[in-house]
Amino acid sequence: MLASAILILVMGFFAGELARRLGAPPLIGMIGIGMIMGKEFGNLISPEVLGAADDLRLVAVMIILMKAGLGLDRSKLAQQGTVALRLGFFPASIEALVVAIASMFLFNFDFMTGLLLGCVVGAESPAVIVPGMLRLKSLGWGVTKGIPDAILTGSALSDVLLLLVFSLLLNFLGSGSTEAINLGFISLSSLQILPFQVILEIVLGLVAGFLGARLLVFVLVKQTWTRNVVQDIIIAASLGLFLVIFSNTFPYYSGYLAVMAMGFFLIEFDAPLARLIRNSFDVLWIVAEIVLFVIMGATIQLQVLGDVLLPGLLLIVIGLVIGRGIGWYLSTLGSNWNRQEKLFLLPGNMAKATVQAAIGALPLAAGIEGGEIILAIAALSILVTAPLGAWSTQVFAPKLLERGEVDPTKVAVKGHPVLLAAVDPSPLSTSVLLKAADLARRSHGQIIVLYVDNVGDEPGRLQLEKQAHQLLADIRFEFMVLSGLVPETIVKTAASRGVTDVVIGTKSMNGKKMMVNSVSQAVLEMSTIPVITV
């Protein structure tokens, strides 16, 4: 198991990076290497790891849903009115109905079995859609009208609905009957109480998320039970995983919705804590993403795809174009979305992966006739829509959406600062380097040490370089020697290298500050980049 875990992480990472460098989404490389290492080809992953695939997938989905909740914007959702709610109902449910009808002609299914297939195919993938929408939010695409937020919320609600219908149909087709519930004066079948189940799961899911957020604030902020970020994330992740797992024991609320709601309410209750947890969950997702998609690729059964390849592709296209097309039209009717923004729903809201991987094999395991076809089409929908949806979201967002101002409170901060430390052979250079080092260590930044030498002072250059190596030994830094007018060279270098801050020294004498020297004064006046004087 340990060897398999190392293989999954290492091979998944490099396959994802290779796909990224070729211009494709990393998940394509991860799914591909998973297929190569799975039973179909290399058989390099231990049966114990594959047997734990459901649990590993559950952890990954919890992480991505928590990230989704922490990235939602209440003001943008309120601005959209009912669009997010309609996106949670119309596209997935109409696609499921269209797939059910089409499967009756393509595979000779009865309507109930076709609807079971529709629930599998119609569910949306949080593992693909959530990272894509959060990336758009961090770049500002569609944020003015809250388009990524509406898609995130609608995706979570639609999965709640289809998973409920799927479980009901699975029980009905497996047992051949529906269990009636007697309320004394009226008897309702499982089909008749389905709308009440959906409402109950959504309401209780929101309540569970609300209470979970309150508990996190109480434990981590008010009572300060934890002492560092690692302990904070252990508590937050454990609570999120508990909410998902406990829904199996208490199946009256949606665990997935509860996790997403917990992240959403946490922003409202304690924004600094939400930012801290958001950044930490970004780190967790780096590992979870590799495990999720490599395992997904390893569990796809390619041999069952051959007989249903062409009719399966036709079914998926019909469901997306006709079913989701009608659903998207109804969802955005009367909204302030323009034609291009509505068209973006095709790439932005089409991906299938996580839910299909989780439930695609259940009909076959339950002995339902046509279960092998359902499994094959579930795998086919993953192979077609997951890479295509992830790729097309990145490609078409700049073409179809307007770029707005990014709300820094709703996204994780990416990248590290780059500091330029301007030095010369004077005692003050030690203070400049120490200040730059302190800032870099606090922010995991990098330093460019710049010495503008117009006189060829080789001993001075060697002394400065030696001093930089001593004081910046644990920091990534670059030592540069240039010639030219000192202020202009500093400012131009800072601009061309994408520096975030310039650190420069001022003169002092007998412990009392004199006026800022001419070089520092000139840099302060010329630079559009923040300047820190020491």
Short mmCIF file of C-alpha atoms in Angstrom, two decimals:
data_model
loop_
_atom_site.label_atom_id
_atom_site.label_comp_id
_atom_site.label_asym_id
_atom_site.label_seq_id
_atom_site.Cartn_x
_atom_site.Cartn_y
_atom_site.Cartn_z
CA MET A 1 0.00 0.00 0.00
CA LEU A 2 2.82 2.41 0.84
CA ALA A 3 4.56 1.76 -2.47
CA SER A 4 1.27 2.31 -4.31
CA ALA A 5 0.67 5.58 -2.43
CA ILE A 6 4.13 6.86 -3.38
CA LEU A 7 3.58 5.79 -7.00
CA ILE A 8 0.19 7.54 -7.15
CA LEU A 9 1.53 10.82 -5.74
CA VAL A 10 4.78 10.95 -7.74
CA MET A 11 3.47 9.69 -11.08
CA GLY A 12 0.24 11.66 -10.71
CA PHE A 13 2.17 14.87 -10.03
CA PHE A 14 4.50 14.54 -13.01
CA ALA A 15 1.70 13.41 -15.34
CA GLY A 16 -0.36 16.43 -14.31
CA GLU A 17 2.57 18.82 -14.80
CA LEU A 18 3.31 17.30 -18.21
CA ALA A 19 -0.30 17.87 -19.24
CA ARG A 20 -0.11 21.45 -17.93
CA ARG A 21 3.05 22.17 -19.93
CA LEU A 22 1.37 20.79 -23.05
CA GLY A 23 -1.49 23.25 -22.53
CA ALA A 24 -4.04 20.73 -21.16
CA PRO A 25 -5.65 20.60 -17.69
CA PRO A 26 -3.54 18.59 -15.20
CA LEU A 27 -6.43 16.21 -14.47
CA ILE A 28 -6.10 14.78 -18.00
CA GLY A 29 -2.58 13.63 -17.23
CA MET A 30 -3.63 12.31 -13.82
CA ILE A 31 -6.55 10.29 -15.22
CA GLY A 32 -4.33 9.00 -18.03
CA ILE A 33 -1.55 7.81 -15.72
CA GLY A 34 -4.18 6.23 -13.48
CA MET A 35 -5.50 4.20 -16.42
CA ILE A 36 -1.95 3.10 -17.26
CA MET A 37 -1.23 2.05 -13.66
CA GLY A 38 -4.66 0.43 -13.14
CA LYS A 39 -5.82 -3.12 -13.70
CA GLU A 40 -6.38 -2.59 -17.42
CA PHE A 41 -2.68 -2.10 -18.20
CA GLY A 42 0.14 -1.97 -15.67
CA ASN A 43 -1.68 -3.30 -12.58
CA LEU A 44 0.76 -1.31 -10.43
CA ILE A 45 -1.66 -0.21 -7.72
CA SER A 46 -2.29 -2.61 -4.85
CA PRO A 47 -5.80 -4.07 -4.42
CA GLU A 48 -5.91 -2.59 -0.90
CA VAL A 49 -5.57 0.95 -2.27
CA LEU A 50 -8.17 0.32 -4.98
CA GLY A 51 -10.43 -1.16 -2.32
CA ALA A 52 -10.14 2.08 -0.37
CA ALA A 53 -10.97 4.16 -3.47
CA ASP A 54 -14.41 5.15 -2.17
CA ASP A 55 -13.00 6.45 1.11
CA LEU A 56 -10.17 8.30 -0.61
CA ARG A 57 -12.65 9.83 -3.04
CA LEU A 58 -14.86 10.90 -0.13
CA VAL A 59 -11.99 12.78 1.53
CA ALA A 60 -11.10 14.53 -1.74
CA VAL A 61 -14.70 15.57 -2.38
CA MET A 62 -15.00 16.94 1.17
CA ILE A 63 -11.91 19.10 0.63
CA ILE A 64 -13.13 20.49 -2.68
CA LEU A 65 -16.62 21.23 -1.32
CA MET A 66 -15.14 23.06 1.66
CA LYS A 67 -13.07 25.11 -0.77
CA ALA A 68 -16.22 25.85 -2.74
CA GLY A 69 -18.09 27.08 0.34
CA LEU A 70 -15.17 29.24 1.43
CA GLY A 71 -15.13 30.81 -2.03
CA LEU A 72 -18.82 31.74 -2.27
CA ASP A 73 -19.89 35.38 -2.27
CA ARG A 74 -23.20 36.08 -0.52
CA SER A 75 -23.67 39.50 -2.15
CA LYS A 76 -23.23 38.06 -5.65
CA LEU A 77 -25.67 35.21 -4.94
CA ALA A 78 -28.24 37.69 -3.63
CA GLN A 79 -27.72 39.78 -6.75
CA GLN A 80 -28.60 36.79 -8.96
CA GLY A 81 -31.90 36.10 -7.23
CA THR A 82 -33.19 32.63 -8.13
CA VAL A 83 -30.63 31.85 -10.86
CA ALA A 84 -28.45 29.69 -8.58
CA LEU A 85 -31.52 27.79 -7.29
CA ARG A 86 -32.77 27.22 -10.82
CA LEU A 87 -29.32 26.04 -11.90
CA GLY A 88 -29.53 23.53 -9.08
CA PHE A 89 -32.79 22.08 -10.43
CA PHE A 90 -33.43 22.55 -14.15
CA PRO A 91 -30.22 21.54 -16.02
CA ALA A 92 -29.55 18.29 -14.16
CA SER A 93 -33.18 17.16 -13.86
CA ILE A 94 -34.06 17.90 -17.50
CA GLU A 95 -30.86 16.21 -18.67
CA ALA A 96 -31.79 13.14 -16.61
CA LEU A 97 -35.25 13.03 -18.23
CA VAL A 98 -33.84 13.47 -21.76
CA VAL A 99 -31.24 10.73 -21.14
CA ALA A 100 -33.99 8.44 -19.81
CA ILE A 101 -36.08 8.89 -22.95
CA ALA A 102 -33.09 8.54 -25.30
CA SER A 103 -31.90 5.36 -23.57
CA MET A 104 -35.27 3.74 -24.26
CA PHE A 105 -34.47 3.96 -27.99
CA LEU A 106 -30.69 3.45 -27.89
CA PHE A 107 -30.49 0.64 -25.33
CA ASN A 108 -34.10 -0.62 -25.05
CA PHE A 109 -34.27 0.41 -21.39
CA ASP A 110 -37.58 0.85 -19.62
CA PHE A 111 -38.24 4.37 -18.36
CA MET A 112 -37.27 3.71 -14.73
CA THR A 113 -33.92 2.14 -15.67
CA GLY A 114 -33.35 4.97 -18.12
CA LEU A 115 -34.05 7.50 -15.39
CA LEU A 116 -31.55 5.69 -13.17
CA LEU A 117 -28.99 6.13 -15.97
CA GLY A 118 -30.07 9.78 -16.30
CA CYS A 119 -29.32 10.41 -12.63
CA VAL A 120 -25.83 8.97 -13.09
CA VAL A 121 -25.09 10.96 -16.25
CA GLY A 122 -26.81 14.18 -15.16
CA ALA A 123 -24.89 14.68 -11.90
CA GLU A 124 -22.18 17.35 -11.99
CA SER A 125 -18.62 16.92 -10.77
CA PRO A 126 -17.47 19.14 -7.90
CA ALA A 127 -13.92 17.85 -8.43
CA VAL A 128 -13.81 19.50 -11.87
CA ILE A 129 -16.29 22.37 -11.61
CA VAL A 130 -15.21 23.75 -8.22
CA PRO A 131 -11.49 24.24 -9.04
CA GLY A 132 -12.46 25.73 -12.39
CA MET A 133 -14.90 28.24 -10.91
CA LEU A 134 -12.55 29.18 -8.05
CA ARG A 135 -9.82 29.83 -10.60
CA LEU A 136 -12.18 32.12 -12.54
CA LYS A 137 -12.99 33.98 -9.32
CA SER A 138 -9.29 34.47 -8.57
CA LEU A 139 -8.78 35.92 -12.07
CA GLY A 140 -11.96 38.02 -12.02
CA TRP A 141 -13.82 36.36 -14.92
CA GLY A 142 -17.59 36.73 -14.48
CA VAL A 143 -17.33 37.93 -10.87
CA THR A 144 -19.25 41.16 -11.45
CA LYS A 145 -22.47 39.22 -12.06
CA GLY A 146 -21.56 36.36 -9.72
CA ILE A 147 -21.51 33.73 -12.50
CA PRO A 148 -18.93 31.41 -10.86
CA ASP A 149 -20.83 31.62 -7.54
CA ALA A 150 -24.13 30.72 -9.22
CA ILE A 151 -22.56 27.72 -10.97
CA LEU A 152 -20.91 26.53 -7.73
CA THR A 153 -24.16 26.71 -5.75
CA GLY A 154 -26.27 25.19 -8.53
CA SER A 155 -23.84 22.30 -8.93
CA ALA A 156 -24.03 21.39 -5.24
CA LEU A 157 -27.85 21.56 -5.15
CA SER A 158 -28.25 19.51 -8.34
CA ASP A 159 -26.10 16.71 -6.95
CA VAL A 160 -28.27 16.60 -3.81
CA LEU A 161 -31.38 16.22 -5.97
CA LEU A 162 -30.03 13.55 -8.33
CA LEU A 163 -28.38 11.49 -5.61
CA LEU A 164 -31.71 11.36 -3.78
CA VAL A 165 -33.58 10.25 -6.89
CA PHE A 166 -30.83 7.75 -7.72
CA SER A 167 -30.98 6.09 -4.30
CA LEU A 168 -34.76 5.83 -4.51
CA LEU A 169 -34.68 4.31 -8.00
CA LEU A 170 -31.90 1.93 -7.02
CA ASN A 171 -34.01 0.63 -4.14
CA PHE A 172 -37.11 0.42 -6.35
CA LEU A 173 -35.44 -1.44 -9.22
CA GLY A 174 -33.48 -3.70 -6.88
CA SER A 175 -36.48 -4.77 -4.80
CA GLY A 176 -39.17 -4.33 -7.41
CA SER A 177 -41.40 -2.18 -5.21
CA THR A 178 -41.50 1.08 -3.37
CA GLU A 179 -41.95 1.24 0.36
CA ALA A 180 -45.12 3.08 1.31
CA ILE A 181 -45.26 5.37 4.30
CA ASN A 182 -48.52 5.51 6.23
CA LEU A 183 -49.29 8.87 7.81
CA GLY A 184 -52.56 7.70 9.34
CA PHE A 185 -55.05 9.38 7.04
CA ILE A 186 -52.93 9.06 3.89
CA SER A 187 -50.43 6.60 2.45
CA LEU A 188 -47.56 7.92 0.32
CA SER A 189 -45.13 5.97 -1.82
CA SER A 190 -41.41 6.73 -1.90
CA LEU A 191 -41.87 8.51 -5.20
CA GLN A 192 -44.57 10.75 -3.75
CA ILE A 193 -42.53 11.78 -0.72
CA LEU A 194 -39.43 12.50 -2.84
CA PRO A 195 -40.01 16.31 -2.99
CA PHE A 196 -40.31 16.42 0.79
CA GLN A 197 -37.09 14.42 1.14
CA VAL A 198 -35.25 16.84 -1.13
CA ILE A 199 -36.45 19.87 0.84
CA LEU A 200 -35.63 18.18 4.16
CA GLU A 201 -32.10 17.25 3.09
CA ILE A 202 -31.40 20.75 1.82
CA VAL A 203 -32.78 22.49 4.92
CA LEU A 204 -31.05 20.18 7.40
CA GLY A 205 -27.86 20.34 5.35
CA LEU A 206 -27.85 24.12 5.66
CA VAL A 207 -28.57 23.87 9.39
CA ALA A 208 -25.72 21.38 9.87
CA GLY A 209 -23.34 23.69 8.00
CA PHE A 210 -24.46 26.65 10.11
CA LEU A 211 -23.85 24.76 13.35
CA GLY A 212 -20.52 23.43 12.08
CA ALA A 213 -19.29 26.95 11.32
CA ARG A 214 -20.41 28.16 14.75
CA LEU A 215 -18.55 25.25 16.37
CA LEU A 216 -15.33 26.05 14.48
CA VAL A 217 -15.44 29.70 15.56
CA PHE A 218 -16.13 28.69 19.15
CA VAL A 219 -13.30 26.13 19.35
CA LEU A 220 -10.65 27.84 17.24
CA VAL A 221 -11.25 31.54 18.02
CA LYS A 222 -13.23 32.04 21.20
CA GLN A 223 -11.77 29.16 23.22
CA THR A 224 -8.40 29.04 21.35
CA TRP A 225 -7.97 25.31 21.79
CA THR A 226 -5.44 25.18 18.96
CA ARG A 227 -1.95 26.71 18.90
CA ASN A 228 -1.03 26.73 15.19
CA VAL A 229 -2.42 26.50 11.67
CA VAL A 230 -1.89 22.74 11.42
CA GLN A 231 -4.10 22.11 14.43
CA ASP A 232 -6.74 24.48 13.02
CA ILE A 233 -6.86 22.54 9.78
CA ILE A 234 -7.01 19.17 11.57
CA ILE A 235 -10.13 20.31 13.43
CA ALA A 236 -11.77 21.90 10.36
CA ALA A 237 -11.06 18.93 8.06
CA SER A 238 -12.18 16.39 10.66
CA LEU A 239 -15.44 18.23 11.21
CA GLY A 240 -16.06 18.45 7.47
CA LEU A 241 -15.38 14.74 7.01
CA PHE A 242 -17.67 13.93 9.94
CA LEU A 243 -20.53 15.87 8.35
CA VAL A 244 -20.16 13.84 5.16
CA ILE A 245 -19.81 10.45 6.87
CA PHE A 246 -22.57 11.01 9.43
CA SER A 247 -25.08 11.51 6.62
CA ASN A 248 -24.80 7.75 5.99
CA THR A 249 -26.01 7.09 9.54
CA PHE A 250 -28.50 9.95 9.60
CA PRO A 251 -29.72 10.11 5.97
CA TYR A 252 -32.02 13.08 6.47
CA TYR A 253 -29.56 15.79 5.47
CA SER A 254 -27.06 16.26 2.65
CA GLY A 255 -23.51 15.86 3.96
CA TYR A 256 -22.05 17.42 0.82
CA LEU A 257 -24.27 20.47 1.11
CA ALA A 258 -23.49 20.72 4.84
CA VAL A 259 -19.73 20.94 4.18
CA MET A 260 -20.19 23.58 1.51
CA ALA A 261 -22.58 25.54 3.76
CA MET A 262 -20.10 25.36 6.65
CA GLY A 263 -17.47 27.10 4.53
CA PHE A 264 -20.01 29.70 3.38
CA PHE A 265 -21.21 30.53 6.92
CA LEU A 266 -17.64 30.60 8.23
CA ILE A 267 -16.95 33.63 6.00
CA GLU A 268 -19.90 35.43 7.57
CA PHE A 269 -18.98 34.55 11.17
CA ASP A 270 -15.20 35.05 11.12
CA ALA A 271 -13.58 36.20 7.85
CA PRO A 272 -9.95 36.01 9.13
CA LEU A 273 -10.45 32.39 10.23
CA ALA A 274 -12.10 31.62 6.88
CA ARG A 275 -9.10 33.05 5.02
CA LEU A 276 -6.69 30.99 7.12
CA ILE A 277 -8.63 27.77 6.54
CA ARG A 278 -9.10 28.56 2.83
CA ASN A 279 -5.34 28.83 2.29
CA SER A 280 -4.75 25.59 4.21
CA PHE A 281 -7.40 23.70 2.22
CA ASP A 282 -5.67 24.88 -0.95
CA VAL A 283 -2.61 22.97 0.24
CA LEU A 284 -4.69 19.88 1.10
CA TRP A 285 -6.26 19.96 -2.37
CA ILE A 286 -2.84 19.67 -4.03
CA VAL A 287 -2.54 16.15 -2.60
CA ALA A 288 -6.24 15.27 -2.78
CA GLU A 289 -6.47 16.25 -6.46
CA ILE A 290 -3.71 13.83 -7.44
CA VAL A 291 -5.20 10.96 -5.44
CA LEU A 292 -8.74 11.59 -6.70
CA PHE A 293 -8.01 11.65 -10.41
CA VAL A 294 -5.35 8.94 -10.47
CA ILE A 295 -7.67 6.58 -8.57
CA MET A 296 -10.50 7.59 -10.88
CA GLY A 297 -8.43 6.63 -13.91
CA ALA A 298 -7.32 3.38 -12.30
CA THR A 299 -10.90 2.25 -11.59
CA ILE A 300 -12.30 2.93 -15.09
CA GLN A 301 -13.09 -0.38 -16.81
CA LEU A 302 -12.13 0.15 -20.43
CA GLN A 303 -13.23 -3.26 -21.66
CA VAL A 304 -16.90 -2.42 -21.14
CA LEU A 305 -16.71 0.66 -23.34
CA GLY A 306 -16.38 -1.04 -26.72
CA ASP A 307 -19.96 -2.17 -27.29
CA VAL A 308 -21.56 1.09 -26.13
CA LEU A 309 -19.02 3.60 -27.42
CA LEU A 310 -20.96 5.18 -30.30
CA PRO A 311 -24.48 5.04 -28.82
CA GLY A 312 -23.03 6.14 -25.46
CA LEU A 313 -21.38 9.19 -27.03
CA LEU A 314 -24.65 10.02 -28.80
CA LEU A 315 -26.52 9.72 -25.50
CA ILE A 316 -24.09 12.06 -23.73
CA VAL A 317 -24.31 14.64 -26.53
CA ILE A 318 -28.13 14.51 -26.55
CA GLY A 319 -28.23 14.96 -22.78
CA LEU A 320 -25.83 17.91 -22.82
CA VAL A 321 -27.13 19.77 -25.87
CA ILE A 322 -30.87 19.20 -25.53
CA GLY A 323 -31.40 18.44 -21.83
CA ARG A 324 -28.95 20.88 -20.32
CA GLY A 325 -29.59 23.41 -23.08
CA ILE A 326 -33.25 23.66 -22.07
CA GLY A 327 -32.28 23.68 -18.39
CA TRP A 328 -29.76 26.48 -18.84
CA TYR A 329 -32.29 28.54 -20.79
CA LEU A 330 -34.92 28.18 -18.05
CA SER A 331 -32.35 28.86 -15.31
CA THR A 332 -31.15 32.16 -16.76
CA LEU A 333 -34.52 33.38 -18.05
CA GLY A 334 -35.09 36.94 -16.82
CA SER A 335 -31.55 37.31 -15.46
CA ASN A 336 -29.03 40.01 -16.35
CA TRP A 337 -26.75 37.49 -18.10
CA ASN A 338 -26.05 38.31 -21.73
CA ARG A 339 -26.00 35.79 -24.57
CA GLN A 340 -22.28 35.03 -24.27
CA GLU A 341 -22.49 34.50 -20.52
CA LYS A 342 -25.37 32.07 -20.96
CA LEU A 343 -23.35 30.23 -23.60
CA PHE A 344 -20.51 29.83 -21.08
CA LEU A 345 -22.68 27.38 -19.13
CA LEU A 346 -21.90 24.72 -21.75
CA PRO A 347 -18.19 24.46 -20.92
CA GLY A 348 -18.52 25.70 -17.33
CA ASN A 349 -21.30 23.40 -16.15
CA MET A 350 -20.87 20.18 -18.18
CA ALA A 351 -18.17 18.18 -16.40
CA LYS A 352 -18.94 14.71 -15.01
CA ALA A 353 -16.46 12.81 -12.88
CA THR A 354 -16.77 12.47 -9.11
CA VAL A 355 -20.38 11.35 -8.73
CA GLN A 356 -20.17 9.05 -11.76
CA ALA A 357 -17.07 7.39 -10.31
CA ALA A 358 -18.85 6.98 -6.95
CA ILE A 359 -22.22 5.57 -8.07
CA GLY A 360 -21.67 4.27 -11.61
CA ALA A 361 -21.03 0.70 -10.49
CA LEU A 362 -23.87 0.48 -7.93
CA PRO A 363 -26.63 -0.64 -10.38
CA LEU A 364 -24.44 -3.50 -11.59
CA ALA A 365 -23.61 -4.50 -8.01
CA ALA A 366 -27.36 -4.45 -7.20
CA GLY A 367 -28.05 -6.89 -10.05
CA ILE A 368 -30.16 -4.43 -12.06
CA GLU A 369 -30.58 -5.40 -15.70
CA GLY A 370 -28.49 -3.09 -17.85
CA GLY A 371 -26.12 -2.31 -14.99
CA GLU A 372 -23.06 -3.03 -17.11
CA ILE A 373 -24.24 -0.51 -19.71
CA ILE A 374 -24.82 2.11 -16.99
CA LEU A 375 -21.29 1.52 -15.69
CA ALA A 376 -19.81 1.81 -19.18
CA ILE A 377 -21.63 5.08 -19.93
CA ALA A 378 -20.63 6.49 -16.52
CA ALA A 379 -16.99 5.79 -17.38
CA LEU A 380 -17.45 7.22 -20.87
CA SER A 381 -19.00 10.42 -19.50
CA ILE A 382 -15.94 10.86 -17.25
CA LEU A 383 -13.47 10.33 -20.08
CA VAL A 384 -15.31 12.74 -22.39
CA THR A 385 -16.70 15.56 -20.24
CA ALA A 386 -14.16 15.87 -17.38
CA PRO A 387 -11.13 16.76 -19.54
CA LEU A 388 -13.25 18.66 -22.06
CA GLY A 389 -15.05 20.66 -19.36
CA ALA A 390 -11.83 21.54 -17.51
CA TRP A 391 -10.07 22.57 -20.74
CA SER A 392 -12.95 24.52 -22.27
CA THR A 393 -13.60 26.44 -19.03
CA GLN A 394 -10.08 27.86 -19.14
CA VAL A 395 -10.20 28.56 -22.88
CA PHE A 396 -13.67 30.10 -23.24
CA ALA A 397 -13.92 32.12 -20.01
CA PRO A 398 -11.81 35.01 -21.43
CA LYS A 399 -13.85 34.89 -24.66
CA LEU A 400 -17.35 34.75 -23.16
CA LEU A 401 -17.13 36.44 -19.75
CA GLU A 402 -16.30 39.98 -18.67
CA ARG A 403 -13.42 40.53 -16.30
CA GLY A 404 -14.29 42.28 -13.06
CA GLU A 405 -12.51 43.33 -9.90
CA VAL A 406 -11.38 40.41 -7.74
CA ASP A 407 -12.62 40.40 -4.15
CA PRO A 408 -9.50 39.43 -2.15
CA THR A 409 -11.64 38.27 0.78
CA LYS A 410 -13.20 35.51 -1.35
CA VAL A 411 -10.09 34.02 -3.01
CA ALA A 412 -6.82 32.58 -1.82
CA VAL A 413 -3.70 34.68 -2.37
CA LYS A 414 -1.48 33.08 -4.99
CA GLY A 415 2.23 33.50 -5.51
CA HIS A 416 5.02 34.81 -3.32
CA PRO A 417 6.44 38.33 -3.00
CA VAL A 418 9.69 39.24 -4.70
CA LEU A 419 11.76 41.83 -2.83
CA LEU A 420 14.54 43.92 -4.33
CA ALA A 421 17.24 44.82 -1.79
CA ALA A 422 19.32 47.71 -3.12
CA VAL A 423 22.77 47.63 -1.47
CA ASP A 424 26.19 49.30 -1.68
CA PRO A 425 29.51 48.77 0.18
CA SER A 426 28.40 50.58 3.34
CA PRO A 427 27.50 49.41 6.86
CA LEU A 428 23.84 50.16 6.12
CA SER A 429 23.68 47.24 3.67
CA THR A 430 23.56 44.81 6.59
CA SER A 431 20.36 46.45 7.87
CA VAL A 432 18.85 46.40 4.38
CA LEU A 433 19.58 42.71 3.92
CA LEU A 434 18.29 41.84 7.39
CA LYS A 435 15.05 43.74 6.77
CA ALA A 436 14.52 42.07 3.38
CA ALA A 437 15.30 38.69 4.92
CA ASP A 438 12.76 39.22 7.70
CA LEU A 439 10.03 40.14 5.20
CA ALA A 440 10.88 37.21 2.92
CA ARG A 441 10.82 34.68 5.75
CA ARG A 442 7.42 35.91 6.95
CA SER A 443 5.89 35.70 3.48
CA HIS A 444 7.89 32.85 1.86
CA GLY A 445 9.22 35.39 -0.60
CA GLN A 446 12.32 35.71 -2.77
CA ILE A 447 14.97 38.43 -2.83
CA ILE A 448 16.90 40.11 -5.62
CA VAL A 449 20.04 41.71 -4.18
CA LEU A 450 21.05 44.56 -6.51
CA TYR A 451 24.36 46.39 -6.44
CA VAL A 452 24.77 49.22 -8.98
CA ASP A 453 28.54 49.43 -9.54
CA ASN A 454 29.83 52.20 -11.83
CA VAL A 455 33.48 52.18 -10.68
CA GLY A 456 34.41 48.49 -10.92
CA ASP A 457 34.74 48.01 -7.14
CA GLU A 458 35.59 44.28 -7.17
CA PRO A 459 36.42 44.01 -3.41
CA GLY A 460 33.15 45.76 -2.57
CA ARG A 461 31.18 43.41 -4.83
CA LEU A 462 32.80 40.31 -3.32
CA GLN A 463 32.12 41.56 0.21
CA LEU A 464 28.44 42.23 -0.59
CA GLU A 465 28.01 38.84 -2.24
CA LYS A 466 29.60 37.09 0.75
CA GLN A 467 27.37 39.04 3.12
CA ALA A 468 24.26 38.10 1.11
CA HIS A 469 25.14 34.41 1.26
CA GLN A 470 25.58 34.64 5.04
CA LEU A 471 22.40 36.57 5.84
CA LEU A 472 20.12 34.97 3.22
CA ALA A 473 21.30 31.37 3.48
CA ASP A 474 17.76 30.00 4.00
CA ILE A 475 16.08 32.22 1.38
CA ARG A 476 15.96 31.97 -2.40
CA PHE A 477 17.88 34.97 -3.66
CA GLU A 478 19.72 36.27 -6.70
CA PHE A 479 22.73 38.58 -6.59
CA MET A 480 22.89 41.11 -9.45
CA VAL A 481 25.55 43.64 -10.37
CA LEU A 482 24.57 46.31 -12.92
CA SER A 483 25.94 49.64 -14.02
CA GLY A 484 24.18 52.90 -14.81
CA LEU A 485 22.45 55.73 -13.00
CA VAL A 486 21.69 54.26 -9.58
CA PRO A 487 18.04 55.37 -9.00
CA GLU A 488 16.99 54.68 -12.59
CA THR A 489 18.66 51.25 -12.59
CA ILE A 490 16.95 50.27 -9.33
CA VAL A 491 13.51 51.37 -10.56
CA LYS A 492 13.86 49.77 -14.02
CA THR A 493 15.12 46.47 -12.57
CA ALA A 494 12.26 46.36 -10.07
CA ALA A 495 9.70 46.93 -12.83
CA SER A 496 11.20 44.44 -15.30
CA ARG A 497 11.54 41.65 -12.71
CA GLY A 498 8.02 41.97 -11.29
CA VAL A 499 9.23 43.05 -7.86
CA THR A 500 6.55 43.61 -5.22
CA ASP A 501 8.61 45.80 -2.86
CA VAL A 502 11.93 47.66 -2.95
CA VAL A 503 14.06 47.79 0.23
CA ILE A 504 16.67 50.55 0.31
CA GLY A 505 18.75 52.25 2.98
CA THR A 506 18.92 55.89 4.12
CA LYS A 507 21.90 57.64 5.67
CA SER A 508 22.24 58.21 9.43
CA MET A 509 24.88 59.81 11.65
CA ASN A 510 25.48 59.55 15.42
CA GLY A 511 22.22 57.69 15.85
CA LYS A 512 20.23 60.64 14.51
CA LYS A 513 18.52 60.52 11.13
CA MET A 514 19.59 63.03 8.55
CA MET A 515 17.56 63.91 5.46
CA VAL A 516 16.95 61.02 3.08
CA ASN A 517 19.91 60.78 0.70
CA SER A 518 19.57 61.64 -2.94
CA VAL A 519 19.43 58.01 -4.21
CA SER A 520 16.69 57.01 -1.75
CA GLN A 521 14.79 60.21 -2.44
CA ALA A 522 14.96 59.67 -6.21
CA VAL A 523 13.77 56.05 -5.92
CA LEU A 524 10.86 57.11 -3.71
CA GLU A 525 9.80 59.73 -6.25
CA MET A 526 10.25 57.57 -9.38
CA SER A 527 9.05 54.15 -8.31
CA THR A 528 5.46 52.98 -8.82
CA ILE A 529 6.33 49.97 -6.66
CA PRO A 530 6.18 50.34 -2.84
CA VAL A 531 9.53 51.33 -1.34
CA ILE A 532 10.64 50.44 2.19
CA THR A 533 13.42 52.63 3.59
CA VAL A 534 15.71 51.31 6.30
#
